[in-house]
CSV table of C-alpha atoms and ligand atoms in Angstrom, one decimal:
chain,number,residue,atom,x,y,z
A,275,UNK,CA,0.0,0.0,0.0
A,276,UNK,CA,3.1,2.4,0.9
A,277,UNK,CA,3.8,2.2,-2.7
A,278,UNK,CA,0.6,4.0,-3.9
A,279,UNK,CA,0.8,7.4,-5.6
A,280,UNK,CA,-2.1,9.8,-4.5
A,281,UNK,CA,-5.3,8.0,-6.1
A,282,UNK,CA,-7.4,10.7,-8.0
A,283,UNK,CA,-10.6,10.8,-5.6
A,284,UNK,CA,-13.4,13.2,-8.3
A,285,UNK,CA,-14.4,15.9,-6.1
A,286,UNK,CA,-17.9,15.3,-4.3
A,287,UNK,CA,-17.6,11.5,-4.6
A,288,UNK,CA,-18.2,9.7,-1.2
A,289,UNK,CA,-14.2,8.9,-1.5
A,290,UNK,CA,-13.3,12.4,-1.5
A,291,UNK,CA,-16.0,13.1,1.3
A,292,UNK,CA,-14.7,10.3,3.4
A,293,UNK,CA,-10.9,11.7,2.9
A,294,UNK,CA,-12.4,15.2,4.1
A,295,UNK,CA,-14.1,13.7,7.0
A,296,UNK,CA,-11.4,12.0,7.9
A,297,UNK,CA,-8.9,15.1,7.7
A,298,UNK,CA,-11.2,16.8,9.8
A,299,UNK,CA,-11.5,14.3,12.6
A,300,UNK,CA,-7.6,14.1,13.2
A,301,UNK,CA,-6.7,16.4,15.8
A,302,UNK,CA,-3.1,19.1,15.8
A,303,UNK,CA,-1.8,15.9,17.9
A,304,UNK,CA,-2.6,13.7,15.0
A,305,UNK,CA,-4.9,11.9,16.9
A,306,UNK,CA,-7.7,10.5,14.8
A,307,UNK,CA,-11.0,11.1,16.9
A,308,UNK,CA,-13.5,7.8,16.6
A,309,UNK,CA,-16.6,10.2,15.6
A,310,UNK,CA,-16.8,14.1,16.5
A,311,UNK,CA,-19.8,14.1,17.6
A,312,UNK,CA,-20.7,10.6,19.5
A,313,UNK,CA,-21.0,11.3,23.0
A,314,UNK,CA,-18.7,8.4,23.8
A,315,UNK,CA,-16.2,8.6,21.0
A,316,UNK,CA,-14.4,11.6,21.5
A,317,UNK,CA,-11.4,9.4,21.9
A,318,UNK,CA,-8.6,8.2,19.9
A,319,UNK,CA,-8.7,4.0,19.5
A,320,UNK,CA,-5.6,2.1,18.5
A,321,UNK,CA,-8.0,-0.1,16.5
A,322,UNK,CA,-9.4,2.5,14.4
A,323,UNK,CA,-7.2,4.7,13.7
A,324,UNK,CA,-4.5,1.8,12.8
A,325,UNK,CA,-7.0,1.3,10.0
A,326,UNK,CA,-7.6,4.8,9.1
A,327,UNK,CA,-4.2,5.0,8.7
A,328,UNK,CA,-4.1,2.5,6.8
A,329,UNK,CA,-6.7,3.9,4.7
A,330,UNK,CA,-5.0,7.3,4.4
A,331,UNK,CA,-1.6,5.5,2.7
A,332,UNK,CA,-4.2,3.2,0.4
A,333,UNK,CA,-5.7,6.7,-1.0
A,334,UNK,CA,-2.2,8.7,-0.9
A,335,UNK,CA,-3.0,11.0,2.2
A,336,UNK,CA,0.8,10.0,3.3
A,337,UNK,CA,1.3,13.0,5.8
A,338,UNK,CA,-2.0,12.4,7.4
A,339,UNK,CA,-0.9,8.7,8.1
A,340,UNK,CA,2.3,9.9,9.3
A,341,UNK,CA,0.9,12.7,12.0
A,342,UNK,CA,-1.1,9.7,13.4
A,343,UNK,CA,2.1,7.3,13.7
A,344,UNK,CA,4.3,10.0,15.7
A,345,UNK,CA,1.5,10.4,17.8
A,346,UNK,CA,0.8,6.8,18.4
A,347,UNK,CA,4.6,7.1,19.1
A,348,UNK,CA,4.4,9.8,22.3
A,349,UNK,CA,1.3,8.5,23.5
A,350,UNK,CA,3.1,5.0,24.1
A,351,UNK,CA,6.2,6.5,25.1
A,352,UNK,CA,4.0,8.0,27.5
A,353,UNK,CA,3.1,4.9,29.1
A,354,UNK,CA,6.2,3.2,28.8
A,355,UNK,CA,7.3,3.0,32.6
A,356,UNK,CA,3.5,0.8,32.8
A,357,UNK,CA,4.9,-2.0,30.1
A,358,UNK,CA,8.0,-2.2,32.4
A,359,UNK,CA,6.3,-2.9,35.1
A,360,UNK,CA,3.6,-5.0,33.3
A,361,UNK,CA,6.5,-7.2,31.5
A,362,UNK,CA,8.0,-7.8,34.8
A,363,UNK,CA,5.3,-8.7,36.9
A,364,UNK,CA,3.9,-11.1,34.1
A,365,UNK,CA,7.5,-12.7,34.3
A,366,UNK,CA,7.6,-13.5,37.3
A,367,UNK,CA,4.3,-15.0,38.0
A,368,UNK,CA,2.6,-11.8,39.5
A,369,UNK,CA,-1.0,-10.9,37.8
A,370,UNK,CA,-1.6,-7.6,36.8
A,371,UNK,CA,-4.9,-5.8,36.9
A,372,UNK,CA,-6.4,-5.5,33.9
A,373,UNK,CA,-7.0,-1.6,34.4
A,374,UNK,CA,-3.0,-1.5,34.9
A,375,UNK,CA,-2.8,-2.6,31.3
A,376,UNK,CA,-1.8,-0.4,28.8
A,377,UNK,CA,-5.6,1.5,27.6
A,378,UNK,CA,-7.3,0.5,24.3
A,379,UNK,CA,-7.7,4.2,23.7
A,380,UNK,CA,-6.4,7.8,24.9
A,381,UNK,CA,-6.6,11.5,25.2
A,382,UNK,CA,-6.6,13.1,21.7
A,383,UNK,CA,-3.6,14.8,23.6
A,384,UNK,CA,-1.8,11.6,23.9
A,385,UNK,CA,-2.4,10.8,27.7
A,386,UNK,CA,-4.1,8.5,29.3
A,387,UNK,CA,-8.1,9.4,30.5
A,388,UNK,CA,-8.7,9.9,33.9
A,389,UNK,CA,-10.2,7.0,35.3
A,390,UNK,CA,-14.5,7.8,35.3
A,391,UNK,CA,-17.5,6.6,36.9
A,392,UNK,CA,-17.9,4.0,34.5
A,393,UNK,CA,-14.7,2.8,33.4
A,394,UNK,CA,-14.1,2.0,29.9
A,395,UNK,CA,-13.1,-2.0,29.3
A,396,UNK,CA,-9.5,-0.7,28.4
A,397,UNK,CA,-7.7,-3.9,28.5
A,398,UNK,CA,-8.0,-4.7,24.4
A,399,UNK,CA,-5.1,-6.1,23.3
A,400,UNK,CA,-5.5,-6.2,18.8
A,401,UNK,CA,-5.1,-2.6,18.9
A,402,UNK,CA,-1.5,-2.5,19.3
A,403,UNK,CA,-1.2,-5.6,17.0
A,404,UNK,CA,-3.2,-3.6,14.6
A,405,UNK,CA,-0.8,-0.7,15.0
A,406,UNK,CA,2.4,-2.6,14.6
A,407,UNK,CA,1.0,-3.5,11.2
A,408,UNK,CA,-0.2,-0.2,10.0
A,409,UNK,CA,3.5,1.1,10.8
A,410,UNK,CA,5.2,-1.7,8.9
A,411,UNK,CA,2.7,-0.6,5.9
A,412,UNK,CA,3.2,2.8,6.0
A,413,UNK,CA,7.0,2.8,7.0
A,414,UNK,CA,8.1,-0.1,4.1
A,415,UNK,CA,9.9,-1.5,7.6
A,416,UNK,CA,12.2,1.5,7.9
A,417,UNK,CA,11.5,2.6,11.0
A,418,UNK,CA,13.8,5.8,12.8
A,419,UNK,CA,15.5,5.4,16.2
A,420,UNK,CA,12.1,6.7,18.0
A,421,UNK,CA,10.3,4.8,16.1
A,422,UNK,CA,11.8,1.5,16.9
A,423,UNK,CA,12.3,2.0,20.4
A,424,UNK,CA,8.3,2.2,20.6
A,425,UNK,CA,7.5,-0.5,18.2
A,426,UNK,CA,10.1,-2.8,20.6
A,427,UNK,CA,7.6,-1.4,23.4
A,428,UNK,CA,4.9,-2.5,21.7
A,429,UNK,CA,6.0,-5.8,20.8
A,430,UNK,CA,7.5,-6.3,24.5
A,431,UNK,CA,3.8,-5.7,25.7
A,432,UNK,CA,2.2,-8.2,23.3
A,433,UNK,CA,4.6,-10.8,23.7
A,434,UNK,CA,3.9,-10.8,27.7
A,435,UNK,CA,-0.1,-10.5,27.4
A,436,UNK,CA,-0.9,-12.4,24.5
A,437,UNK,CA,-2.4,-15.5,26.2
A,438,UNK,CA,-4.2,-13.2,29.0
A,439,UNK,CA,-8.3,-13.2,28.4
A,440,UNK,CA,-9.0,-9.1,28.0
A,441,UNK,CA,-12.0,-7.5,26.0
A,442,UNK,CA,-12.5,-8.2,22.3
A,443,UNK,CA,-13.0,-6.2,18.8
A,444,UNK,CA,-16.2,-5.0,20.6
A,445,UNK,CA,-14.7,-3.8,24.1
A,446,UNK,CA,-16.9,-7.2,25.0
A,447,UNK,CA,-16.5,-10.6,26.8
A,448,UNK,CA,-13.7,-9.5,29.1
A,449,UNK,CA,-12.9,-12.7,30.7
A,450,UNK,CA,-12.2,-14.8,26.9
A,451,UNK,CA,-10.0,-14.8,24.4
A,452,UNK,CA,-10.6,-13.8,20.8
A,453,UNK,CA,-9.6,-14.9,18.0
A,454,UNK,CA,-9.5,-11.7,16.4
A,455,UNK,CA,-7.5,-10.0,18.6
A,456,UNK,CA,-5.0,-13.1,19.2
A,457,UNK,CA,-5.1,-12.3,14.6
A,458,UNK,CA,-3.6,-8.8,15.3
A,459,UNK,CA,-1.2,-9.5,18.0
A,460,UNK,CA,0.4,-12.2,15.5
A,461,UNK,CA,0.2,-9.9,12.7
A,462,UNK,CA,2.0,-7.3,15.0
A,463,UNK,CA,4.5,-9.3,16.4
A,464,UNK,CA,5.2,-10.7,12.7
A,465,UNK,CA,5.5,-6.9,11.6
A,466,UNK,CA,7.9,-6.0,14.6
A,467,UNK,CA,9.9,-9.2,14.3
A,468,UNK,CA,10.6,-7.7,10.4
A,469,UNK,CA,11.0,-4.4,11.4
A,470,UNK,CA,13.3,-5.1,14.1
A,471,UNK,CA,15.1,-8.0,12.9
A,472,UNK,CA,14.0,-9.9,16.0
A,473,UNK,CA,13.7,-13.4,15.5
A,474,UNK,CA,12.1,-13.5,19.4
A,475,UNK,CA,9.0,-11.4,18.1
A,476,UNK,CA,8.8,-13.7,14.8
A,477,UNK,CA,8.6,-16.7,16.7
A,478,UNK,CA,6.3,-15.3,19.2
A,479,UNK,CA,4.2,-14.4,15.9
A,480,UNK,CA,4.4,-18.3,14.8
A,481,UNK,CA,3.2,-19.2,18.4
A,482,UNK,CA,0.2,-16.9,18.3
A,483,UNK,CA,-0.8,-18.3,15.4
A,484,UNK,CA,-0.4,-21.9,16.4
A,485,UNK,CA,-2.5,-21.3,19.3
A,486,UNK,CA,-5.1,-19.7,16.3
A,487,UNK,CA,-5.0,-22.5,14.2
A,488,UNK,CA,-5.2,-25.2,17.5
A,489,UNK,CA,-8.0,-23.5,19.5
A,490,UNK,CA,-9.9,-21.1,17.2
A,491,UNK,CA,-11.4,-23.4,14.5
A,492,UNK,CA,-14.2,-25.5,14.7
A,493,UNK,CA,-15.9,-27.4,11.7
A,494,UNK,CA,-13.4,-26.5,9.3
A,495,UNK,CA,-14.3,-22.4,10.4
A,496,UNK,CA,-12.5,-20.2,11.9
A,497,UNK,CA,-14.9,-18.9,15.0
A,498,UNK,CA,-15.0,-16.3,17.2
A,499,UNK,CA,-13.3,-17.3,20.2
A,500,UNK,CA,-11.7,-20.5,21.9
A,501,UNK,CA,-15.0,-20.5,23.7
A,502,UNK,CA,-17.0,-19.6,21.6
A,503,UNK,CA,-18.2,-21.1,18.1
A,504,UNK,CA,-20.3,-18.0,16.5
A,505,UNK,CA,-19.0,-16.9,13.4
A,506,UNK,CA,-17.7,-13.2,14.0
A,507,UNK,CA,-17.1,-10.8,11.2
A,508,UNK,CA,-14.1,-9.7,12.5
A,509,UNK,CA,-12.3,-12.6,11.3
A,510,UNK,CA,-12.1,-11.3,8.0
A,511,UNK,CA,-9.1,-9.9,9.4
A,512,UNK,CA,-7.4,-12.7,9.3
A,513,UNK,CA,-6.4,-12.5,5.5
A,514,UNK,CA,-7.4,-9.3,5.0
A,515,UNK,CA,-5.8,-7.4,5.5
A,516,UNK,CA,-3.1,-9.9,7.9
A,517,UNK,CA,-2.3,-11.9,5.4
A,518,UNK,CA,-1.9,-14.6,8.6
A,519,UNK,CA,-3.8,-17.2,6.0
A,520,UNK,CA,-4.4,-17.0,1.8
A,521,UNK,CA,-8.1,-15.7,0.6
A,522,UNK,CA,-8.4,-18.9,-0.5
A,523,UNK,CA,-7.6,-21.2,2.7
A,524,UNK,CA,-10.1,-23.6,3.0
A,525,UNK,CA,-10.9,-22.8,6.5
A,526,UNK,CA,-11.1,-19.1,5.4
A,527,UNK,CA,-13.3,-19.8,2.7
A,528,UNK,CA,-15.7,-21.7,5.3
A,529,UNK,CA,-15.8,-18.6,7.6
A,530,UNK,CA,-16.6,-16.3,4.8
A,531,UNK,CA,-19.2,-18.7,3.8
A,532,UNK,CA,-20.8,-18.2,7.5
A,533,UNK,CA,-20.4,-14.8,7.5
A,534,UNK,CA,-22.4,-14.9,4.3
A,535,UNK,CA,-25.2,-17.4,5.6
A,536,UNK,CA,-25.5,-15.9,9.1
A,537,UNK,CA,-24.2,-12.2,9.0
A,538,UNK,CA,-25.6,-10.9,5.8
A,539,UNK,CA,-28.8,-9.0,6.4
A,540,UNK,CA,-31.5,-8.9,3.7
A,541,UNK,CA,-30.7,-6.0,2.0
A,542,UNK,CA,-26.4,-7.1,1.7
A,543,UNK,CA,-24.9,-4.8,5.4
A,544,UNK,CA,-22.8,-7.2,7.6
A,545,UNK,CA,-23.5,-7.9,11.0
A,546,UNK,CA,-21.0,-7.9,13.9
A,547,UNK,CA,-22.5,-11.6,15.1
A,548,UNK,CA,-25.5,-13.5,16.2
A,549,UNK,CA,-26.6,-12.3,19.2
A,550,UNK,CA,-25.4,-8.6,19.3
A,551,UNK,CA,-27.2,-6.2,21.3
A,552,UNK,CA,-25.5,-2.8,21.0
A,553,UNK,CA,-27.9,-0.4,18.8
A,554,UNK,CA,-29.5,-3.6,17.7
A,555,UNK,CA,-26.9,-5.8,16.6
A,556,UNK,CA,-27.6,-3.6,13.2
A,557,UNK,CA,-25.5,-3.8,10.0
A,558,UNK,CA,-22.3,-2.0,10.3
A,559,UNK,CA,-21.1,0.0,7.5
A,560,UNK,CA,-16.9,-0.8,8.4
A,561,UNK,CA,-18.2,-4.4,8.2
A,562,UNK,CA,-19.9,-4.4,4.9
A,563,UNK,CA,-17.0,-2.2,2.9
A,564,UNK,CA,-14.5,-4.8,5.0
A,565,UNK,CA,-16.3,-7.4,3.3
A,566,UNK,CA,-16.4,-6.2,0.1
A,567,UNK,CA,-12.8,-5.0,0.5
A,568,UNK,CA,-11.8,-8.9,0.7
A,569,UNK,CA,-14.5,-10.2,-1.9
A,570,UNK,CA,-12.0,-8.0,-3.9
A,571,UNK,CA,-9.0,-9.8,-3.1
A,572,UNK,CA,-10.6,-13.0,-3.1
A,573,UNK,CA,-11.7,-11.9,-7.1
A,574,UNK,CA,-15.3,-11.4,-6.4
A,575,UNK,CA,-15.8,-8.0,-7.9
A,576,UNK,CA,-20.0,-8.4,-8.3
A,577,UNK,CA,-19.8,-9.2,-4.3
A,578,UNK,CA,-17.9,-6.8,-3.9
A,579,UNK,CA,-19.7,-4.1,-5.7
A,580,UNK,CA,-23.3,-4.9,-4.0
A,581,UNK,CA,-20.9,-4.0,-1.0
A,582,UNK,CA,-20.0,-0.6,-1.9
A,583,UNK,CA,-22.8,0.7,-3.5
A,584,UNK,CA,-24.8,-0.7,0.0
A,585,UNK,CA,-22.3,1.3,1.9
A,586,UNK,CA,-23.0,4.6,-0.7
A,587,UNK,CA,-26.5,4.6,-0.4
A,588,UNK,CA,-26.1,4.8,2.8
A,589,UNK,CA,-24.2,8.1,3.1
A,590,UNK,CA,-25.8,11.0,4.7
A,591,UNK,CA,-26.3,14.3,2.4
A,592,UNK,CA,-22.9,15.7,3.9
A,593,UNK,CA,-21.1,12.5,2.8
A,594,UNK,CA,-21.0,11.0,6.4
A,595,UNK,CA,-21.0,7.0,7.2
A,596,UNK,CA,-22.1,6.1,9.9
A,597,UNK,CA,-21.4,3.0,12.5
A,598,UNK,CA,-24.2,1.3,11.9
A,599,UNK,CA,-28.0,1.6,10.0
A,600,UNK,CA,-30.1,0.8,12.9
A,601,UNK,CA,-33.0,0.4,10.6
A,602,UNK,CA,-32.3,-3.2,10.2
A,603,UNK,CA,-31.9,-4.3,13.8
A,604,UNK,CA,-31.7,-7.8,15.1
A,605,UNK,CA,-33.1,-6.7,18.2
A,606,UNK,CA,-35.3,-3.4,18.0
A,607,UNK,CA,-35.5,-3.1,21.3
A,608,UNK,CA,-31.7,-2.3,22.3
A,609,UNK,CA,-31.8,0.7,19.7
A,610,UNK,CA,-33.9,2.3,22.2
A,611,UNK,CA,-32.2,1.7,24.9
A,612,UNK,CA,-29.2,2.6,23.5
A,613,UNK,CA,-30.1,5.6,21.9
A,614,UNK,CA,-31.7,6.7,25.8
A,615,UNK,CA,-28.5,6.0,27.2
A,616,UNK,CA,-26.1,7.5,25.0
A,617,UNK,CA,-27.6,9.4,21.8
A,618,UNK,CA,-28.1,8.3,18.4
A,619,UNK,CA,-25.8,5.5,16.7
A,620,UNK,CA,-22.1,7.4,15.7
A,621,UNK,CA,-22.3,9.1,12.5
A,622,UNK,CA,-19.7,10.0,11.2
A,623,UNK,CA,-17.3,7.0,12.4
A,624,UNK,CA,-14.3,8.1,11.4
A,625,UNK,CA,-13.3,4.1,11.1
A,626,UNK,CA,-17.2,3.8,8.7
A,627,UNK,CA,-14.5,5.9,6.0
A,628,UNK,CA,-11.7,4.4,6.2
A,629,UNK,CA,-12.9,1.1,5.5
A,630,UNK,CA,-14.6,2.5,2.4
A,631,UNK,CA,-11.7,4.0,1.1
A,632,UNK,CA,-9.9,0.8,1.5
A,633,UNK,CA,-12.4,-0.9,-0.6
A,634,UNK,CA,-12.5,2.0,-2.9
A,635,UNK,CA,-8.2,1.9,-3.1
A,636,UNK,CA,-8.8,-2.3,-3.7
A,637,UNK,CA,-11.2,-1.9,-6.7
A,638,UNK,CA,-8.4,0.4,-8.4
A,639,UNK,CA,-5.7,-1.8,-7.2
B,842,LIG,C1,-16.6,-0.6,19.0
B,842,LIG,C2,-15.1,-0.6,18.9
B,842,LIG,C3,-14.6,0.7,18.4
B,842,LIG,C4,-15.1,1.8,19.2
B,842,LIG,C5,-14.8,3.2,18.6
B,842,LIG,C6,-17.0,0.5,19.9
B,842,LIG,O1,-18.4,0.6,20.0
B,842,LIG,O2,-17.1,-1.8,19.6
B,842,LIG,O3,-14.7,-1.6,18.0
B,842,LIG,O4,-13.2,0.7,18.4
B,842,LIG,O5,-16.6,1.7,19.3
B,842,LIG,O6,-15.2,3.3,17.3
């Protein structure tokens, strides 16, 4: 992706809108705000904003990418005294409390939030898995001095908590393990262990994926967790963009297949999963582009068409996308509920664009 030249986006096409929306959601920090106007998103995810930044390379916006990087950079820095101790403890048999781990999300300023009334499920481990590989992309593996020393930071971090159960994809089912999030942290460690030249981080990479392959598949599927056989629709990630198994691995294949039979809502969004309660377990619009963004790679361009143009209809009249279309609930009753508690769905999600203009970067690829 590093390798693309700027991608001509026409003026007033939802591409150029999403770039815009985007540009405007990143803070002077180069923080990338989840949405700018959700009451709970003021934030700055690891998760998101690894792919945003992955978008921005895929669609040429190289300096946007690179603002978010060196601020990833000083907001770990920031924390790095917490993997020291985290490493340590971990190594010598000590637990650590999960809100002593390092924090899914942080301060558009860099620092960590104050500790609130209702405490955010922080411990999330793919972030930082995610980020590693969104830095690898972006810098071709040349990394600068600073750089490295936080990447090692990073790595350090993953290669001591990767086992540990901690909150998933959805900041949900704390006390599991996922097997999208053990996805990332092998697709980081494999990143750092290039970027550094550490064969300790590759192998811990090979592990991670062992313990994937041994405990995450059942009936020929990859599934959502060790514990759990749902089909999630997160696991896309695991070739795409990972690249941890081919499009065309049979047990990929079989998970796409369930994603298809189980996820895919009458009129062609995505779901998170069966079961899903949060605005109604609605189609998400990151989801639907992610899918069509691998029915791409997987040479599916009619799939992946009724993907996009179901994400474009869907775009406000200012060009927003939102997180999800709760008009197609599985459970009607949680929009409510939600929508009481904290507002209307997000819209715009910040990470909504991105994953369109990675699907829009893949059908020009
Ligand atoms: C989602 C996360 C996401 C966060 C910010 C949450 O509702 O479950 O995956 O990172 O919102 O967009």
């Amino acid at each position: 992706m590093t390798d693309n030249d700027t991608i001509d986006l026409a003026v007033g096409t939802l591409a150029s809108d999403s770039v815009r929306v985007v540009l405007e959601g990143q803070a002077a920090s180069g923080a990338y705000v989840a949405s700018p106007t959700f009451s709970q998103y003021g934030f700055s995810w690891l998760r998101d904003g690894s792919f945003i930044a992955l978008a921005m390379d895929a669609v040429g916006e190289r300096g946007s990418a690179a603002r978010f990087h060196r601020w990833v950079c000083e907001a770990v820095w920031g924390v790095r005294d917490r993997v020291d101790e985290i490493v340590a403890r971990i190594a010598t048999g000590r637990g650590v409390e999960p809100d002593r781990m390092l924090p899914t999300r942080y301060a558009l300023d860099g620092t960590v939030e104050a500790a609130g009334d209702e405490a955010w499920p922080n411990f999330q481990l793919d972030g930082y898995g995610t980020w590693l590989f969104a830095l690898e992309k972006h810098t071709a593996g040349r990394l600068d001095n600073h750089e490295a020393e936080v990447a090692d930071l990073a790595a350090r971090y993953l290669e001591a908590t990767w086992s540990l159960p901690c909150f998933d994809y959805w900041e949900e089912f704390g006390d599991r393990r996922h097997t999208s999030t053990l996805a990332a942290v092998a697709a980081g460690l494999g990143a750092a262990g290039r970027m550094l030249r550490s064969d300790r981080y590759t192998a811990a990479a090979a592990r991670v994926l062992r313990e994937i392959e041994s405990t995450c598949v059942a009936d020929g599927a990859f599934v959502k967790g060790p514990a759990d056989r749902r089909v999630d629709a997160s696991l896309l990630s695991l070739a795409t963009p990972f690249d941890l198994v081919p499009v065309d691995d049979a047990r990929m294949v079989a998970t796409v297949d369930r994603v298809r039979a189980e996820l895919v809502t009458p009129t062609g969004g995505v779901r998170r999963y069966v079961g899903d309660s949060y605005y109604g377990g609605s189609p998400w619009l990151l989801l639907t582009a992610w899918f069509g963004w691998h029915a791409r790679r997987c040479g599916r361009p009619d799939e992946a068409l009724a993907a996009r143009r179901w994400v474009e209809a869907r775009a406000g009249e200012l060009g927003r996308l939102a997180e999800q279309d709760v008009s197609e609930p599985q459970d009607p009753a949680t929009v409510a509920e939600w929508e009481r508690r904290w507002g209307p769905v997000a819209d715009p999600l910040l990470w909504s664009h991105a994953m369109y203009l990675l699907l829009v970067a893949e059908d020009r690829a």
